Short mmCIF file of C-alpha atoms and ligand atoms in Angstrom, two decimals:
data_model
loop_
_atom_site.label_atom_id
_atom_site.label_comp_id
_atom_site.label_asym_id
_atom_site.label_seq_id
_atom_site.Cartn_x
_atom_site.Cartn_y
_atom_site.Cartn_z
CA MET A 10 1.66 -21.38 26.60
CA SER A 11 2.43 -25.04 27.10
CA GLY A 12 6.09 -25.85 26.38
CA ARG A 13 7.05 -23.93 23.25
CA GLN A 14 3.66 -24.29 21.60
CA VAL A 15 1.64 -21.16 20.86
CA GLU A 16 -2.07 -21.46 21.68
CA THR A 17 -3.32 -17.89 21.82
CA ILE A 18 -2.39 -15.08 19.45
CA CYS A 19 -3.21 -11.42 19.55
CA CYS A 20 -2.53 -8.73 16.97
CA LEU A 21 -2.36 -5.02 17.80
CA GLY A 22 -3.64 -3.08 14.76
CA ALA A 23 -6.68 -4.12 12.69
CA GLY A 24 -5.53 -2.48 9.45
CA TYR A 25 -4.89 -3.67 5.90
CA VAL A 26 -2.11 -5.90 7.22
CA GLY A 27 -3.31 -7.03 10.66
CA GLY A 28 -6.90 -7.89 9.66
CA PRO A 29 -6.28 -10.13 6.61
CA THR A 30 -3.14 -11.73 8.08
CA MET A 31 -4.87 -12.77 11.28
CA ALA A 32 -7.92 -13.99 9.35
CA MET A 33 -5.63 -16.28 7.34
CA ILE A 34 -3.83 -17.56 10.45
CA ALA A 35 -7.19 -18.30 12.10
CA ALA A 36 -8.43 -20.08 8.97
CA LYS A 37 -5.33 -22.22 8.62
CA CYS A 38 -4.86 -22.91 12.34
CA PRO A 39 -8.25 -23.87 13.82
CA HIS A 40 -6.50 -24.99 17.02
CA LEU A 41 -5.31 -21.41 17.73
CA GLN A 42 -7.36 -18.58 19.19
CA VAL A 43 -6.63 -15.31 17.37
CA THR A 44 -7.75 -11.88 18.58
CA VAL A 45 -7.23 -8.64 16.68
CA ALA A 46 -7.27 -5.55 18.91
CA ASP A 47 -7.41 -1.92 17.84
CA LEU A 48 -8.00 1.46 19.47
CA ASN A 49 -10.36 2.49 16.71
CA ILE A 50 -13.91 1.64 17.83
CA GLN A 51 -15.50 2.13 14.38
CA ARG A 52 -12.90 -0.04 12.71
CA ILE A 53 -13.46 -2.90 15.14
CA ALA A 54 -17.24 -2.52 14.79
CA ALA A 55 -16.82 -2.81 11.01
CA TRP A 56 -14.66 -5.94 11.34
CA ASN A 57 -17.49 -7.41 13.43
CA SER A 58 -20.15 -6.41 10.89
CA ALA A 59 -21.23 -7.64 7.45
CA ILE A 60 -19.34 -4.78 5.76
CA LEU A 61 -15.64 -5.10 6.53
CA PRO A 62 -13.59 -1.90 6.80
CA ILE A 63 -11.35 -2.85 3.87
CA TYR A 64 -12.17 -4.06 0.39
CA GLU A 65 -10.00 -7.01 -0.51
CA PRO A 66 -11.06 -9.73 -2.99
CA GLY A 67 -11.67 -13.07 -1.23
CA LEU A 68 -11.40 -11.62 2.28
CA ASP A 69 -15.12 -11.72 3.20
CA PRO A 70 -15.54 -15.52 3.06
CA VAL A 71 -12.31 -16.11 4.98
CA VAL A 72 -13.46 -13.80 7.79
CA ALA A 73 -17.00 -15.19 7.74
CA GLY A 74 -15.65 -18.72 8.12
CA VAL A 75 -13.66 -18.04 11.29
CA ARG A 76 -15.08 -14.97 13.01
CA GLY A 77 -16.59 -15.92 16.35
CA ARG A 78 -14.97 -19.37 16.11
CA ASN A 79 -11.25 -18.67 16.56
CA LEU A 80 -11.00 -15.13 15.21
CA HIS A 81 -12.15 -12.22 17.34
CA PHE A 82 -12.03 -8.44 16.91
CA THR A 83 -11.97 -6.27 20.02
CA THR A 84 -11.06 -2.88 21.46
CA ASP A 85 -10.07 -4.57 24.72
CA ILE A 86 -6.35 -4.29 24.03
CA HIS A 87 -5.32 -5.13 27.61
CA GLY A 88 -7.45 -8.25 27.75
CA ALA A 89 -6.18 -9.47 24.38
CA ILE A 90 -2.53 -8.95 25.36
CA ALA A 91 -2.97 -10.59 28.77
CA ALA A 92 -4.45 -13.73 27.19
CA ALA A 93 -1.90 -14.09 24.38
CA ASP A 94 1.22 -16.25 24.11
CA LEU A 95 2.30 -14.43 20.99
CA ILE A 96 1.58 -10.80 20.10
CA PHE A 97 1.88 -9.40 16.58
CA VAL A 98 2.43 -5.65 16.47
CA SER A 99 0.86 -4.28 13.29
CA VAL A 100 0.18 -0.66 14.19
CA GLY A 101 0.99 2.12 11.74
CA THR A 102 4.50 3.47 11.24
CA PRO A 103 3.83 6.64 9.22
CA THR A 104 6.50 9.04 8.02
CA LYS A 105 7.36 11.52 10.77
CA SER A 106 5.67 14.89 10.31
CA TYR A 107 7.53 16.83 13.03
CA GLY A 108 10.96 17.33 14.60
CA ILE A 109 14.10 15.39 13.72
CA GLY A 110 13.75 13.44 10.48
CA THR A 111 10.52 15.26 9.46
CA GLY A 112 9.18 13.91 6.18
CA ARG A 113 11.59 10.97 6.11
CA ALA A 114 12.11 9.02 9.33
CA ALA A 115 9.48 6.52 10.50
CA ASP A 116 7.31 7.75 13.35
CA LEU A 117 7.69 5.02 15.97
CA ARG A 118 5.36 6.43 18.59
CA TYR A 119 2.66 3.78 18.03
CA ILE A 120 5.24 0.99 18.20
CA GLU A 121 6.61 2.41 21.45
CA ALA A 122 3.09 2.84 22.88
CA ALA A 123 2.32 -0.78 21.99
CA ALA A 124 5.51 -1.97 23.71
CA ARG A 125 4.65 -0.01 26.85
CA VAL A 126 1.12 -1.45 27.04
CA ILE A 127 2.46 -4.96 26.50
CA ALA A 128 4.99 -4.45 29.33
CA GLU A 129 2.30 -3.11 31.64
CA VAL A 130 -0.19 -5.93 31.06
CA SER A 131 1.97 -9.01 30.54
CA GLU A 132 2.74 -11.83 32.92
CA GLY A 133 4.73 -14.99 32.15
CA HIS A 134 6.50 -15.47 28.84
CA LYS A 135 5.41 -13.58 25.69
CA ILE A 136 6.69 -13.61 22.14
CA ILE A 137 6.43 -10.16 20.55
CA VAL A 138 6.44 -10.13 16.77
CA GLU A 139 7.09 -6.98 14.75
CA LYS A 140 4.75 -7.13 11.76
CA SER A 141 4.84 -3.40 11.06
CA THR A 142 7.62 -2.23 8.79
CA ILE A 143 10.17 -0.47 10.97
CA PRO A 144 13.71 0.88 10.74
CA VAL A 145 16.44 -1.69 11.20
CA ARG A 146 17.36 -2.22 14.88
CA THR A 147 13.90 -1.32 16.23
CA ALA A 148 13.61 -4.76 17.86
CA GLY A 149 16.42 -3.68 20.22
CA ALA A 150 14.47 -0.61 21.29
CA VAL A 151 11.28 -2.64 21.75
CA ARG A 152 13.09 -5.14 23.94
CA THR A 153 14.59 -2.35 26.09
CA ILE A 154 11.16 -0.73 26.58
CA LEU A 155 9.57 -4.07 27.48
CA GLU A 156 12.25 -5.01 30.00
CA ALA A 157 12.41 -1.55 31.57
CA ASN A 158 8.66 -1.34 32.11
CA THR A 159 7.48 -4.73 33.21
CA THR A 160 6.22 -4.75 36.78
CA SER A 161 5.84 -8.51 36.96
CA ASN A 162 8.15 -11.43 36.31
CA ALA A 163 7.25 -11.33 32.62
CA THR A 164 9.87 -12.36 30.05
CA PHE A 165 9.88 -11.39 26.39
CA GLU A 166 11.39 -12.49 23.13
CA VAL A 167 11.18 -10.05 20.22
CA LEU A 168 10.97 -11.36 16.65
CA SER A 169 10.74 -9.66 13.29
CA ASN A 170 8.25 -11.12 10.81
CA PRO A 171 7.58 -8.58 8.05
CA GLU A 172 4.49 -8.97 5.87
CA PHE A 173 4.96 -9.01 2.10
CA LEU A 174 1.32 -9.14 1.02
CA ALA A 175 0.20 -6.65 -1.62
CA GLU A 176 -3.24 -5.10 -1.38
CA GLY A 177 -5.70 -6.41 -3.93
CA THR A 178 -4.02 -9.83 -3.88
CA ALA A 179 -3.67 -10.15 -0.09
CA ILE A 180 -5.59 -13.41 0.22
CA GLN A 181 -3.59 -15.29 -2.39
CA ASP A 182 -0.34 -13.75 -1.10
CA LEU A 183 -1.18 -14.94 2.42
CA GLU A 184 -2.39 -18.34 1.31
CA SER A 185 0.63 -19.10 -0.80
CA PRO A 186 3.45 -16.71 0.08
CA ASP A 187 6.75 -16.65 -1.87
CA ARG A 188 8.39 -16.79 1.54
CA ILE A 189 7.78 -16.16 5.22
CA LEU A 190 10.65 -14.31 6.86
CA ILE A 191 11.31 -14.63 10.58
CA GLY A 192 14.20 -12.89 12.32
CA GLY A 193 15.16 -13.68 15.89
CA GLY A 194 17.88 -13.60 18.52
CA ASN A 195 20.65 -16.17 18.68
CA THR A 196 20.09 -17.25 22.29
CA ALA A 197 18.30 -20.50 23.24
CA ALA A 198 15.17 -18.48 24.14
CA GLY A 199 15.42 -16.56 20.86
CA LYS A 200 15.67 -19.77 18.85
CA ALA A 201 12.74 -21.30 20.73
CA ALA A 202 10.61 -18.24 19.94
CA VAL A 203 11.54 -18.45 16.26
CA GLU A 204 10.58 -22.13 16.21
CA ALA A 205 7.25 -21.37 17.90
CA LEU A 206 6.38 -18.88 15.14
CA VAL A 207 7.69 -21.20 12.42
CA ALA A 208 5.28 -23.83 13.79
CA VAL A 209 2.34 -21.46 13.29
CA TYR A 210 3.12 -20.82 9.61
CA ALA A 211 4.09 -24.44 9.00
CA ASN A 212 0.37 -25.26 9.31
CA TRP A 213 0.04 -24.23 5.65
CA VAL A 214 3.36 -22.89 4.31
CA PRO A 215 5.94 -25.43 3.08
CA ARG A 216 8.91 -25.48 5.47
CA GLU A 217 11.42 -24.59 2.73
CA ARG A 218 9.57 -21.31 2.20
CA ILE A 219 9.98 -20.27 5.83
CA LEU A 220 13.25 -18.40 6.11
CA THR A 221 14.87 -17.66 9.45
CA THR A 222 17.54 -14.98 9.81
CA ASN A 223 18.99 -12.71 12.42
CA LEU A 224 16.77 -9.85 13.59
CA TRP A 225 18.48 -7.06 11.68
CA SER A 226 18.50 -8.93 8.36
CA SER A 227 14.78 -9.54 8.68
CA GLU A 228 13.98 -5.93 9.57
CA LEU A 229 16.16 -4.60 6.76
CA SER A 230 14.91 -7.10 4.15
CA LYS A 231 11.42 -5.66 4.26
CA LEU A 232 12.67 -2.16 3.49
CA VAL A 233 14.97 -3.48 0.78
CA ALA A 234 12.26 -5.61 -0.87
CA ASN A 235 10.01 -2.56 -1.16
CA ALA A 236 12.91 -0.39 -2.35
CA PHE A 237 13.78 -2.89 -5.11
CA LEU A 238 10.14 -3.20 -6.23
CA ALA A 239 9.69 0.58 -6.29
CA GLN A 240 13.01 0.95 -8.11
CA ARG A 241 11.79 -1.27 -10.96
CA ILE A 242 8.74 0.95 -11.42
CA SER A 243 10.80 4.15 -11.42
CA SER A 244 13.27 2.54 -13.82
CA ILE A 245 10.58 1.63 -16.35
CA ASN A 246 8.83 4.98 -15.83
CA SER A 247 12.07 6.83 -16.58
CA ILE A 248 12.32 4.81 -19.80
CA SER A 249 8.67 5.63 -20.63
CA ALA A 250 9.73 9.26 -21.08
CA LEU A 251 12.50 8.24 -23.46
CA CYS A 252 10.03 6.06 -25.39
CA GLU A 253 7.75 9.03 -25.90
CA LYS A 254 10.64 11.01 -27.39
CA THR A 255 11.93 8.26 -29.65
CA GLY A 256 8.91 6.37 -30.97
CA ALA A 257 9.65 3.26 -28.91
CA ASP A 258 6.77 1.59 -27.02
CA VAL A 259 7.43 1.09 -23.31
CA ASP A 260 5.32 -2.09 -23.13
CA GLU A 261 7.30 -3.64 -25.96
CA VAL A 262 10.55 -2.66 -24.24
CA ALA A 263 9.31 -4.07 -20.89
CA HIS A 264 8.30 -7.30 -22.57
CA ALA A 265 11.61 -7.61 -24.40
CA ILE A 266 13.76 -7.02 -21.34
CA GLY A 267 11.45 -9.01 -19.04
CA MET A 268 11.97 -12.16 -21.09
CA ASP A 269 15.55 -12.15 -19.89
CA SER A 270 15.25 -14.53 -16.97
CA ARG A 271 17.80 -12.43 -15.06
CA ILE A 272 15.41 -9.48 -15.20
CA GLY A 273 12.01 -11.20 -15.13
CA PRO A 274 8.66 -9.85 -16.38
CA ARG A 275 6.94 -8.60 -13.22
CA PHE A 276 6.80 -5.07 -11.84
CA LEU A 277 7.71 -3.51 -15.16
CA LYS A 278 4.36 -1.89 -15.90
CA SER A 279 4.89 1.77 -16.53
CA SER A 280 2.29 4.03 -14.95
CA ILE A 281 1.62 7.48 -13.56
CA GLY A 282 3.80 6.37 -10.65
CA PHE A 283 3.56 4.07 -7.68
CA GLY A 284 1.39 4.78 -4.66
CA GLY A 285 0.32 2.88 -1.59
CA SER A 286 1.16 3.10 2.07
CA CYS A 287 4.53 1.36 1.78
CA PHE A 288 6.80 2.27 -1.11
CA GLN A 289 7.26 5.96 -0.45
CA LYS A 290 7.32 5.58 3.33
CA ASP A 291 9.83 2.75 3.23
CA LEU A 292 12.09 4.43 0.67
CA LEU A 293 12.13 7.62 2.75
CA ASN A 294 12.92 5.50 5.76
CA LEU A 295 15.77 3.71 3.93
CA VAL A 296 17.19 7.02 2.71
CA TYR A 297 17.05 8.40 6.24
CA LEU A 298 18.73 5.31 7.67
CA CYS A 299 21.56 5.54 5.12
CA GLU A 300 22.10 9.19 5.97
CA SER A 301 22.03 8.44 9.69
CA PHE A 302 24.66 5.75 9.23
CA GLY A 303 26.93 8.13 7.24
CA LEU A 304 26.24 6.72 3.76
CA PRO A 305 25.15 9.79 1.73
CA GLU A 306 25.90 8.18 -1.68
CA VAL A 307 23.62 5.25 -0.91
CA ALA A 308 20.94 7.63 0.38
CA LYS A 309 21.10 9.69 -2.82
CA TYR A 310 20.87 6.59 -5.00
CA TRP A 311 17.59 5.45 -3.41
CA ASN A 312 16.19 8.96 -3.15
CA GLN A 313 16.32 9.20 -6.93
CA VAL A 314 13.65 6.44 -7.12
CA LEU A 315 11.28 8.81 -5.31
CA ARG A 316 12.24 11.80 -7.44
CA ILE A 317 11.45 9.92 -10.64
CA ASN A 318 8.11 8.89 -9.14
CA ASP A 319 7.19 12.51 -8.40
CA TRP A 320 8.42 13.63 -11.80
CA GLN A 321 6.32 11.00 -13.58
CA LYS A 322 3.14 12.37 -11.97
CA SER A 323 3.90 16.01 -12.82
CA ARG A 324 4.95 15.02 -16.35
CA PHE A 325 1.51 13.44 -16.82
CA VAL A 326 -0.32 16.58 -15.68
CA GLY A 327 1.92 18.70 -17.92
CA LYS A 328 0.94 16.54 -20.86
CA ILE A 329 -2.78 16.99 -20.12
CA VAL A 330 -2.54 20.76 -19.89
CA ARG A 331 -0.39 21.11 -23.03
CA ALA A 332 -2.61 18.84 -25.12
CA MET A 333 -5.74 20.75 -24.11
CA PHE A 334 -4.48 24.00 -25.65
CA ASN A 335 -2.58 25.08 -22.50
CA THR A 336 -5.68 25.73 -20.45
CA ILE A 337 -8.03 23.52 -18.50
CA ASN A 338 -9.52 26.41 -16.53
CA GLY A 339 -13.25 25.68 -16.08
CA LYS A 340 -13.07 22.49 -18.18
CA ARG A 341 -14.83 19.40 -16.88
CA ILE A 342 -12.48 16.42 -16.65
CA GLY A 343 -13.72 12.92 -15.89
CA ILE A 344 -11.43 10.94 -13.59
CA LEU A 345 -11.55 7.14 -13.76
CA GLY A 346 -10.21 5.62 -10.56
CA PHE A 347 -8.84 7.08 -7.34
CA ALA A 348 -7.48 4.05 -5.42
CA PHE A 349 -3.69 3.56 -5.55
CA LYS A 350 -4.19 0.33 -7.54
CA LYS A 351 -7.11 -1.85 -8.59
CA ASP A 352 -8.99 -4.18 -6.22
CA THR A 353 -8.54 -2.05 -3.12
CA ASN A 354 -10.38 0.87 -1.52
CA ASP A 355 -7.07 2.17 -0.16
CA THR A 356 -6.06 5.67 -1.30
CA ARG A 357 -2.92 6.18 0.77
CA GLU A 358 -0.28 7.94 -1.35
CA SER A 359 -2.38 7.24 -4.43
CA PRO A 360 -0.86 8.97 -7.47
CA ALA A 361 -4.44 10.14 -8.18
CA ILE A 362 -4.14 12.57 -5.26
CA ARG A 363 -1.27 14.51 -6.76
CA VAL A 364 -2.70 14.43 -10.30
CA CYS A 365 -6.16 15.61 -9.16
CA ARG A 366 -4.72 18.36 -6.95
CA ASP A 367 -2.57 19.65 -9.81
CA LEU A 368 -5.60 19.65 -12.13
CA LEU A 369 -7.55 21.58 -9.48
CA HIS A 370 -4.68 24.08 -9.23
CA GLU A 371 -5.15 24.58 -12.99
CA ARG A 372 -8.82 25.29 -12.13
CA ALA A 373 -10.30 22.29 -13.86
CA HIS A 374 -13.65 20.87 -12.73
CA LEU A 375 -13.20 17.23 -11.72
CA ALA A 376 -15.88 14.52 -12.03
CA ILE A 377 -14.41 11.54 -10.16
CA TYR A 378 -15.53 7.92 -10.31
CA ASP A 379 -14.01 5.01 -8.38
CA PRO A 380 -15.88 1.73 -7.83
CA GLN A 381 -14.72 1.20 -4.24
CA VAL A 382 -13.40 4.37 -2.64
CA ASP A 383 -15.69 6.17 -0.19
CA PRO A 384 -16.50 9.72 -1.50
CA ASN A 385 -15.63 11.21 1.91
CA ILE A 386 -12.15 9.71 1.67
CA ILE A 387 -11.65 11.28 -1.78
CA TYR A 388 -12.68 14.63 -0.35
CA GLN A 389 -10.33 14.30 2.63
CA GLU A 390 -7.39 13.12 0.49
CA LEU A 391 -7.70 16.09 -1.89
CA LEU A 392 -8.02 18.70 0.82
CA GLY A 393 -4.78 20.55 1.63
CA ASP A 394 -1.68 21.54 -0.34
CA GLY A 395 -3.47 24.61 -1.69
CA VAL A 396 -6.83 22.85 -2.22
CA ALA A 397 -9.35 24.56 0.08
CA PRO A 398 -12.85 23.23 0.93
CA THR A 399 -14.35 25.99 -1.25
CA ILE A 400 -12.42 24.70 -4.26
CA LEU A 401 -13.63 21.15 -3.67
CA GLU A 402 -17.20 22.33 -3.23
CA SER A 403 -17.19 24.29 -6.49
CA ASN A 404 -14.81 22.22 -8.65
CA MET A 405 -15.11 18.59 -7.63
CA GLU A 406 -17.97 16.11 -7.83
CA ILE A 407 -18.16 12.39 -7.21
CA CYS A 408 -19.91 10.31 -9.86
CA SER A 409 -21.63 6.99 -9.40
CA ASP A 410 -20.56 5.57 -12.77
CA PRO A 411 -17.97 6.23 -15.51
CA TYR A 412 -20.57 7.53 -17.97
CA ALA A 413 -21.62 10.25 -15.55
CA ALA A 414 -17.95 11.22 -15.21
CA ALA A 415 -17.61 11.42 -19.01
CA ASN A 416 -20.84 13.36 -19.57
CA LYS A 417 -20.08 16.84 -21.01
CA SER A 418 -16.41 16.43 -20.15
CA HIS A 419 -13.53 17.66 -22.29
CA ALA A 420 -11.26 14.84 -21.18
CA LEU A 421 -11.25 11.46 -19.50
CA VAL A 422 -8.24 10.62 -17.34
CA ALA A 423 -7.65 7.02 -16.19
CA LEU A 424 -5.72 6.87 -12.92
CA THR A 425 -6.43 3.35 -11.56
CA GLU A 426 -6.37 0.15 -13.62
CA TRP A 427 -9.80 -1.23 -12.55
CA ASP A 428 -10.78 -4.16 -14.82
CA GLU A 429 -14.19 -2.61 -15.50
CA PHE A 430 -12.54 0.25 -17.42
CA GLN A 431 -11.48 -2.23 -20.10
CA THR A 432 -15.05 -2.97 -21.11
CA LEU A 433 -16.59 0.50 -21.16
CA ASP A 434 -18.80 1.41 -24.11
CA MET A 435 -16.35 3.92 -25.55
CA GLY A 436 -18.68 4.78 -28.44
CA ARG A 437 -21.29 5.91 -25.92
CA ILE A 438 -18.65 7.80 -23.95
CA TYR A 439 -17.50 9.60 -27.10
CA GLU A 440 -21.06 10.74 -27.76
CA LEU A 441 -21.39 12.04 -24.19
CA MET A 442 -18.19 14.10 -24.26
CA LEU A 443 -17.41 17.56 -25.65
CA LYS A 444 -15.18 17.63 -28.75
CA PRO A 445 -12.34 17.25 -29.27
CA ALA A 446 -12.70 14.41 -26.78
CA PHE A 447 -9.38 13.73 -25.04
CA VAL A 448 -8.37 10.54 -23.27
CA PHE A 449 -5.27 10.46 -21.04
CA ASP A 450 -4.58 6.92 -19.98
CA GLY A 451 -2.23 6.85 -16.99
CA ARG A 452 -2.47 3.07 -16.66
CA ASP A 453 -2.62 1.82 -20.24
CA ILE A 454 -5.97 0.23 -19.42
CA LEU A 455 -8.17 1.63 -22.21
CA PRO A 456 -8.11 0.16 -25.75
CA ALA A 457 -6.05 2.91 -27.45
CA GLU A 458 -6.55 1.78 -31.07
CA ASP A 459 -10.35 1.45 -30.63
CA LEU A 460 -10.46 4.85 -29.04
CA LYS A 461 -8.72 6.47 -31.99
CA GLY A 462 -11.26 4.74 -34.25
CA HIS A 463 -14.10 6.40 -32.31
CA GLY A 464 -12.47 9.80 -32.82
CA PHE A 465 -10.80 10.35 -29.44
CA GLU A 466 -7.51 12.22 -29.05
CA VAL A 467 -5.55 9.58 -27.11
CA PHE A 468 -2.48 10.02 -24.90
CA THR A 469 -0.85 7.09 -23.13
CA ILE A 470 2.35 6.74 -21.15
CA GLY A 471 5.48 5.60 -22.93
CA LYS A 472 4.19 5.35 -26.50
CA GLY A 473 6.04 7.43 -29.04
C1 UDX B 14 0.59 -1.11 9.11
C2 UDX B 14 1.82 -0.22 9.05
O1 UDX B 14 1.43 1.06 8.59
C3 UDX B 14 2.88 -0.72 8.14
O2 UDX B 14 4.09 -0.03 8.38
C4 UDX B 14 3.17 -2.13 8.36
O3 UDX B 14 3.97 -2.60 7.32
C5 UDX B 14 1.94 -2.97 8.56
O4 UDX B 14 1.00 -2.37 9.45
P1 UDX B 14 -1.63 -1.13 7.67
O5 UDX B 14 -2.23 -2.33 8.30
O6 UDX B 14 -1.85 -0.90 6.21
O7 UDX B 14 -0.04 -1.13 7.84
O8 UDX B 14 -1.98 0.19 8.51
P2 UDX B 14 -3.39 0.71 9.00
O9 UDX B 14 -4.47 0.22 8.08
O10 UDX B 14 -3.23 2.16 9.28
O11 UDX B 14 -3.61 -0.09 10.39
C6 UDX B 14 -2.99 0.21 11.58
C7 UDX B 14 -4.02 0.05 12.69
O12 UDX B 14 -3.37 0.18 13.95
C8 UDX B 14 -5.14 1.09 12.68
O13 UDX B 14 -6.39 0.45 12.61
C9 UDX B 14 -4.98 1.86 14.00
O14 UDX B 14 -6.21 2.24 14.57
C10 UDX B 14 -4.26 0.83 14.85
N1 UDX B 14 -3.50 1.39 15.97
C11 UDX B 14 -2.61 2.38 15.77
C12 UDX B 14 -3.68 0.89 17.25
O15 UDX B 14 -4.51 0.00 17.47
N2 UDX B 14 -2.94 1.38 18.26
C13 UDX B 14 -2.05 2.38 18.10
O16 UDX B 14 -1.39 2.83 19.05
C14 UDX B 14 -1.88 2.91 16.81
C1 UDX B 15 3.72 -3.37 -1.75
C2 UDX B 15 4.59 -4.63 -1.91
O1 UDX B 15 4.33 -5.21 -3.21
C3 UDX B 15 4.28 -5.62 -0.81
O2 UDX B 15 5.14 -6.76 -0.91
C4 UDX B 15 4.48 -4.94 0.54
O3 UDX B 15 4.13 -5.82 1.59
C5 UDX B 15 3.64 -3.69 0.64
O4 UDX B 15 3.94 -2.81 -0.46
P1 UDX B 15 1.19 -2.72 -2.27
O5 UDX B 15 1.67 -1.32 -2.07
O6 UDX B 15 -0.01 -3.19 -1.54
O7 UDX B 15 2.37 -3.75 -1.91
O8 UDX B 15 0.89 -2.96 -3.85
P2 UDX B 15 1.83 -3.16 -5.13
O9 UDX B 15 1.19 -4.18 -5.98
O10 UDX B 15 3.24 -3.39 -4.78
O11 UDX B 15 1.68 -1.77 -5.90
C6 UDX B 15 2.29 -0.57 -5.42
C7 UDX B 15 2.14 0.54 -6.45
O12 UDX B 15 2.96 0.29 -7.58
C8 UDX B 15 0.71 0.70 -7.00
O13 UDX B 15 0.40 2.08 -7.10
C9 UDX B 15 0.78 0.06 -8.35
O14 UDX B 15 -0.16 0.57 -9.27
C10 UDX B 15 2.21 0.42 -8.78
N1 UDX B 15 2.78 -0.50 -9.78
C11 UDX B 15 2.98 -1.82 -9.47
C12 UDX B 15 3.16 0.00 -11.03
O15 UDX B 15 3.01 1.19 -11.32
N2 UDX B 15 3.74 -0.87 -11.93
C13 UDX B 15 3.95 -2.19 -11.65
O16 UDX B 15 4.49 -2.91 -12.54
C14 UDX B 15 3.56 -2.68 -10.38
#
């Protein structure tokens, strides 16, 4: 590192965040060498192959343009750390599944392991950047671990730089972010580290969109941004239930309130509930933090966002069972979509998991189609919570197109809003299905009025 200028970057964690983010940095900063390191040998092999491990529109050409030039993927974590001036930490921070804080607190073992490896390998000055979403004040713990474990004269500055990209739109979010947030310490070295990272993003992000704050504000802002986004979805989903009782239409209500510039139109699409690797994990984490800091009222307030999300999913299943004469035992049900949203192959916390498991508990036979999700992942996601391998073998099949999923089915259930579902030949689907042919649209993606014209029994969310 010459002066305060960063020349070599490494990122620990080649996931949905680390991979695309580093590809964009490499594309926008040809003068920097960027290496993404991960423990997972298959994942790194996939990043180095023609078929990338994640499906993300627009990602392939970005990677193809820089891989081997100034973007490298490796399992040599030590080598990548040793060579880097600046190290992004983008390893997973799942919800803890054991001990204190089970089911709520963030599991920081991968963050701690990363800090220990960095301390062991580093020499000279390194800037460590938290990319992973972590509980507020984690930077303090990372710094302590680094300083307690270094065996050389290495010095470290720890920054927080949360990622706000959404899957499915990652490339445009990275290319033209609403803001870049960088939190750092108030010392001269802290400020210099912040400026070094600002200089990286300033290669393509306008300076006024690069916000710098103290460390704790930056760490907390990521959790709060996700909590506010998730809260809007639970708010509109709670109103969807009231719409169904009163004859109001939730989309009309969302449109009417969204035109108020104080509210705004985005993130008001009612659905079967939010999924994805972040919202639930980060809300649980926020709730846990509030409880830990003696703020039970605040914890309860945010916990309700999660409760409404769970309720929305079970409400949807209840509607299916009731409409189909209170039994779906042995009935074939076509499932359209399994990813947690369109334009991704990610299924983490997908609402489809809960809906499909509940349908299996009712002994339905599921015929699942998703354009991007690997069938093995669907199988693994559904296993557990009372769904045994024998149930999946007898009552679940993966279909290669939506018509196969509809064939001889009693119902079609849309769980992901893939664009291709908007242009299905619904007349053909009606002919293929058993009668009465039910459609349950959990995403408001199918043309409801057309469907009724074909003869379908149609159920959507939030329409009276
Ligand atoms: C991750 C975090 O889960 C999230 O909290 C944060 O906001 C951004 O980074 P994501 O990229 O979606 O999100 O996670 P994932 O796709 O699971 O990638 C994490 C990668 O880290 C995996 O490829 C895993 O193999 C790797 N890893 C994990 C390591 O290389 N070392 C470890 O010690 C642990
Ligand atoms: C989210 C945040 O948007 C992003 O800033 C953060 O970095 C990571 O978490 P992501 O989970 O990838 O991103 O996707 P997002 O578009 O936020 O969707 C999350 C879930 O909410 C999906 O299941 C989606 O279908 C659902 N959703 C979203 C709705 O049900 N209604 C909406 O109006 C918007």
